[in-house]
Amino acid sequence: MRHHLASIIVQIVFFFSLFSVQAQTNSVTISFVENKEKTNGNGVFEAIVKLKNKSNQSIEGNLEVVSTTENLFVVQPHPKAIVLKPKDSLFIAIKTLITTSATSESPANLEAHFTCTTTKEKISTSLPVIIKEKRLVKMVLQETNLLYEQIGDSLRIPIRMVNEGNSTQTITLIANYPEFVSKNRIENIAITIKAHTDSLIVLKKEITREILKQEEFSIAIRSLYQNGDIVGIANVRANPIKQNRRYVPEFVTDYANGFRPVNQIIASRQTSNNNQSVMALYANAQMDSNKGSLYTNLDVNWWEESNQTFMRNTWLGYKEKMFGVQVGNVAKFNDLNLIGRGIETFYKTSANNKIEAGLVEKSYSIIDFSTPSSGQSAWFSFTNKEGWDKGYKTSVLFDNDLNEGIQKTLVSSQFSIVQSPHFSLQTGSALSTVYASATKNHELGAAAEVNFHGKTTQLFYSSLNYFSTAYFAGIKSGALNLNENINLSLEKYALWFSANHFSFAPKTIQVSSYLPSEFSNTQLSTGISKRFNSLFLSVSFTTLFEKKTEQTITSNLFQEFTMEANRINLNGSYFKNNQNINLSLEGGLFNTNLDSKQQIHFKTSLNYTWKYFNLTSYYQYNNFYLGEIIALQQQTEKTYFNFIITPSIQLTLFNKKLRLRAGVMYSKNSFIANTLQSNSRIDFDCSKDLSFFVNNFYSDYSNSFQPMNTIQFGLVKRFNPIQVNANKSDLELYLFYDTTGNGMSDSNNKPAINQLVLINDKAFKTNEFGIIKYKKLPAGFYEIRTINSNEWHAPMQKIKIEKSTKIAIGLNRTSTIKGNIRYSSTENSFPINQKVAGLSVVLTDKSGNTYYTKTDESGKFIFYVPKNNYTITLEKNGISEYVTIVSNNINIQATSETINESNFVLQVKEKRVETKKFGNQQFK
């Protein structure tokens, strides 16, 4: 019986932390002693009874602990024989269960009775117990696929609210309809649900001509507690019933990324107060077939005043599972960052091995060949298991840099040595050559890296290490980068330590009047953090050393800059009730080689978010990095400062059809006295696939000639996914009543006319011949489910369609199994809540298939199932612990010729009836 209580989690507060309830006689006293232990998750708590013998003689008797309510159930209710030695005290632990029907609104008491065996004298004491409120309401949608057929029908949304908590709750239901369903798009309903009960709410809308035109639409349902917390969120789909239907790909709106290939066109015009006008056209498309996908991207700008056209981010590609090619703009970021126009391709020799190759001319525009190219690049690579995370990768790269007159060759290899859930080790190496055509200089270079990660239950550590020689051909030449991190997660705290070093000292083979700078940065940090419910706090300490050596502008001499700093960082985050606050404070002491005295510096940032409003602010006093110190050498002001404040809002109006984003930034620092910028954008959805937008940007610097004001407006048109499948197939489905059990060949069978069928949740109704048709289907799996008419039934079928298909499904007559729930009790039975509604009844056939239903308000239930051997079970969940199901798990032979009836009797247990004599109660 205990496992039925596992779903109840309650906290018990004992009102005896300051006192003990006690009864006494001249010889024996009885009391409940203080107990600070709270109940655990399965609803069990422990109370301790103290018996004390004040006399000089041994006393024998019986101790009985009972509950005065069904909310508490004593695990050992039978009397226990007790022997009390002279002047002795005895402590007895009593385990008690909180029943599944317990409510926080009902009083509960434990009573302890001790009866002396010789004198028959009885003493008693009681303990009041408070059950803390547990809020647990669930929203269950009875139907998630709504069907409608003609004007005047009702669109019914049945929603069952189940209160599995122990207190009465008031819930608000909110339904968000499309505009063509209801002009008042938001519908609110408030309902009150008692503990351990459920309620069925049905939302209704009449089918209009506008609704009937829709292929499909959805309705958003939300339920909230009285304080605004969310109970549940769900979506209901509705589609019309048809006899014949053509497959239409579902359109999905994507506002998150305008550059994602989702088949869209964006046309816009941008004008500014400096007489610059730009016409822009952006478009992308992807066409899928059975073999692969053809995709393209177009990004064209036309500058009106200069009559120049730029075409960038433009490509055409085709990819299959094992092969792909793309021509146009190509971008590759690795040892060298390559952007230009060219071609790249891949070919998979197996599921885990892939060959890639490419050729690029380094020019941004596709159509402009008048601007000289900055060079050419080519590469070839072989990848196993997607690279060095799980396998390995080897690549060769050739680069001709026309700007610098340098040719580069680079060979690299990366591979995984160990890959396990708790430890991974990867390593990589590279060799390169650089050749300067003007000086005929030639240099070799090399690079190596080793990365490893490890974790245990509480510890996580990582090490990322990279080294390259000064003449290495990659972008990270002359670099040493060491990053070591250790994180320890305890029950309430997190600790971390990190050590980072980066140095950069490249060399060039070109003869130049200006030599590259050298830079190094070393940083050690340690910190600790803790979470307090909605509050997160962290503190860390950092030691920093930076060094930079660079050539002066006026001569070939080098100047060295150094900076040392010790800082402390405090960070706090708080989130509650749609508000999020993040505050960071960092400061400390630093010194440089330009100033012998030690200086103070600090910076702080604040981010506050509430619903649609966001505020970000930043203030820095004095230098934090060498770059600021070097830049400040050109200024008369020697103490650097920077102040930024940025408020912004994001609003969605008219049921998300109108979206507004607006923000203002004001800043002031040592270099620019004042800066004011604003950026705002309005998007309006004319329809689900067409929207209009306006974007404005304003910027004014205190030392600028004139402010900049730019406005852009345009249209965005989105399209359904493009499917070009040569083998799109038609499905023809024939449904018939299999009255004889001989299948389709029996001439006595009749077509199932007006039978409802769902094919992948699309609704159909058979015609006068029992036939439905679904045309132009892409290859794939389809679920066919007949709607049970309570008389005829067919199991769900899942079929694979690769060509035009005709299938027949026979419906068998269902069997009816029904019954009811009734209680049996006497005048001595426990006074429990005899719940009959919402109890779960389960039907299981010999193959393990299960069918579920719940009892109605009068305790009745009914099943319509195929004829078979079944076991019918009344689940104990929701029934009091003081109840025994007289006969459960009943075997039934269900046939279509008879109605099978199975009733359940719930016997209420009797309580022990005694005359009790209470002693005087004392409170300490």
PDB file of N, CA and C in Angstrom, residues 458 488-496 528-533 535-538:
ATOM      1  N   GLN A 458      31.868  15.534  -9.298  1.00  0.00           N
ATOM      2  CA  GLN A 458      31.894  16.912  -8.807  1.00  0.00           C
ATOM      3  C   GLN A 458      32.980  17.765  -9.460  1.00  0.00           C
ATOM      4  N   LEU A 488      35.016  22.811  -9.350  1.00  0.00           N
ATOM      5  CA  LEU A 488      34.552  21.858  -8.343  1.00  0.00           C
ATOM      6  C   LEU A 488      33.145  22.253  -7.924  1.00  0.00           C
ATOM      7  N   SER A 489      32.184  21.335  -8.121  1.00  0.00           N
ATOM      8  CA  SER A 489      30.791  21.589  -7.770  1.00  0.00           C
ATOM      9  C   SER A 489      30.435  20.793  -6.519  1.00  0.00           C
ATOM     10  N   LEU A 490      30.148  21.508  -5.432  1.00  0.00           N
ATOM     11  CA  LEU A 490      29.706  20.891  -4.193  1.00  0.00           C
ATOM     12  C   LEU A 490      28.190  21.005  -4.099  1.00  0.00           C
ATOM     13  N   GLU A 491      27.625  20.588  -2.990  1.00  0.00           N
ATOM     14  CA  GLU A 491      26.171  20.562  -2.884  1.00  0.00           C
ATOM     15  C   GLU A 491      25.577  21.958  -2.986  1.00  0.00           C
ATOM     16  N   LYS A 492      26.209  22.942  -2.336  1.00  0.00           N
ATOM     17  CA  LYS A 492      25.673  24.298  -2.331  1.00  0.00           C
ATOM     18  C   LYS A 492      26.636  25.311  -2.932  1.00  0.00           C
ATOM     19  N   TYR A 493      27.859  24.906  -3.195  1.00  0.00           N
ATOM     20  CA  TYR A 493      28.865  25.851  -3.664  1.00  0.00           C
ATOM     21  C   TYR A 493      29.519  25.336  -4.935  1.00  0.00           C
ATOM     22  N   ALA A 494      30.143  26.255  -5.670  1.00  0.00           N
ATOM     23  CA  ALA A 494      30.983  25.923  -6.818  1.00  0.00           C
ATOM     24  C   ALA A 494      32.274  26.712  -6.683  1.00  0.00           C
ATOM     25  N   LEU A 495      33.406  26.027  -6.871  1.00  0.00           N
ATOM     26  CA  LEU A 495      34.718  26.664  -6.792  1.00  0.00           C
ATOM     27  C   LEU A 495      35.435  26.453  -8.107  1.00  0.00           C
ATOM     28  N   TRP A 496      36.262  27.414  -8.501  1.00  0.00           N
ATOM     29  CA  TRP A 496      37.010  27.270  -9.739  1.00  0.00           C
ATOM     30  C   TRP A 496      38.370  27.962  -9.639  1.00  0.00           C
ATOM     31  N   ILE A 528      34.563  31.545  -6.084  1.00  0.00           N
ATOM     32  CA  ILE A 528      33.572  30.692  -5.444  1.00  0.00           C
ATOM     33  C   ILE A 528      32.194  31.293  -5.702  1.00  0.00           C
ATOM     34  N   SER A 529      31.175  30.438  -5.844  1.00  0.00           N
ATOM     35  CA  SER A 529      29.817  30.915  -6.081  1.00  0.00           C
ATOM     36  C   SER A 529      28.839  30.059  -5.296  1.00  0.00           C
ATOM     37  N   LYS A 530      27.652  30.647  -5.049  1.00  0.00           N
ATOM     38  CA  LYS A 530      26.604  29.930  -4.331  1.00  0.00           C
ATOM     39  C   LYS A 530      25.255  30.444  -4.815  1.00  0.00           C
ATOM     40  N   ARG A 531      24.278  29.532  -4.877  1.00  0.00           N
ATOM     41  CA  ARG A 531      22.920  29.900  -5.281  1.00  0.00           C
ATOM     42  C   ARG A 531      21.987  29.842  -4.068  1.00  0.00           C
ATOM     43  N   PHE A 532      21.206  30.916  -3.902  1.00  0.00           N
ATOM     44  CA  PHE A 532      20.189  30.984  -2.860  1.00  0.00           C
ATOM     45  C   PHE A 532      18.835  31.115  -3.554  1.00  0.00           C
ATOM     46  N   ASN A 533      18.196  29.990  -3.872  1.00  0.00           N
ATOM     47  CA  ASN A 533      16.906  30.009  -4.585  1.00  0.00           C
ATOM     48  C   ASN A 533      17.018  30.857  -5.850  1.00  0.00           C
ATOM     49  N   LEU A 535      18.542  33.749  -6.123  1.00  0.00           N
ATOM     50  CA  LEU A 535      19.713  34.623  -6.067  1.00  0.00           C
ATOM     51  C   LEU A 535      20.981  33.812  -6.278  1.00  0.00           C
ATOM     52  N   PHE A 536      21.858  34.337  -7.150  1.00  0.00           N
ATOM     53  CA  PHE A 536      23.145  33.690  -7.421  1.00  0.00           C
ATOM     54  C   PHE A 536      24.253  34.694  -7.143  1.00  0.00           C
ATOM     55  N   LEU A 537      25.230  34.316  -6.297  1.00  0.00           N
ATOM     56  CA  LEU A 537      26.335  35.192  -5.927  1.00  0.00           C
ATOM     57  C   LEU A 537      27.661  34.508  -6.223  1.00  0.00           C
ATOM     58  N   SER A 538      28.644  35.290  -6.658  1.00  0.00           N
ATOM     59  CA  SER A 538      29.978  34.757  -6.895  1.00  0.00           C
ATOM     60  C   SER A 538      31.012  35.833  -6.574  1.00  0.00           C
TER      61      SER A 538
END
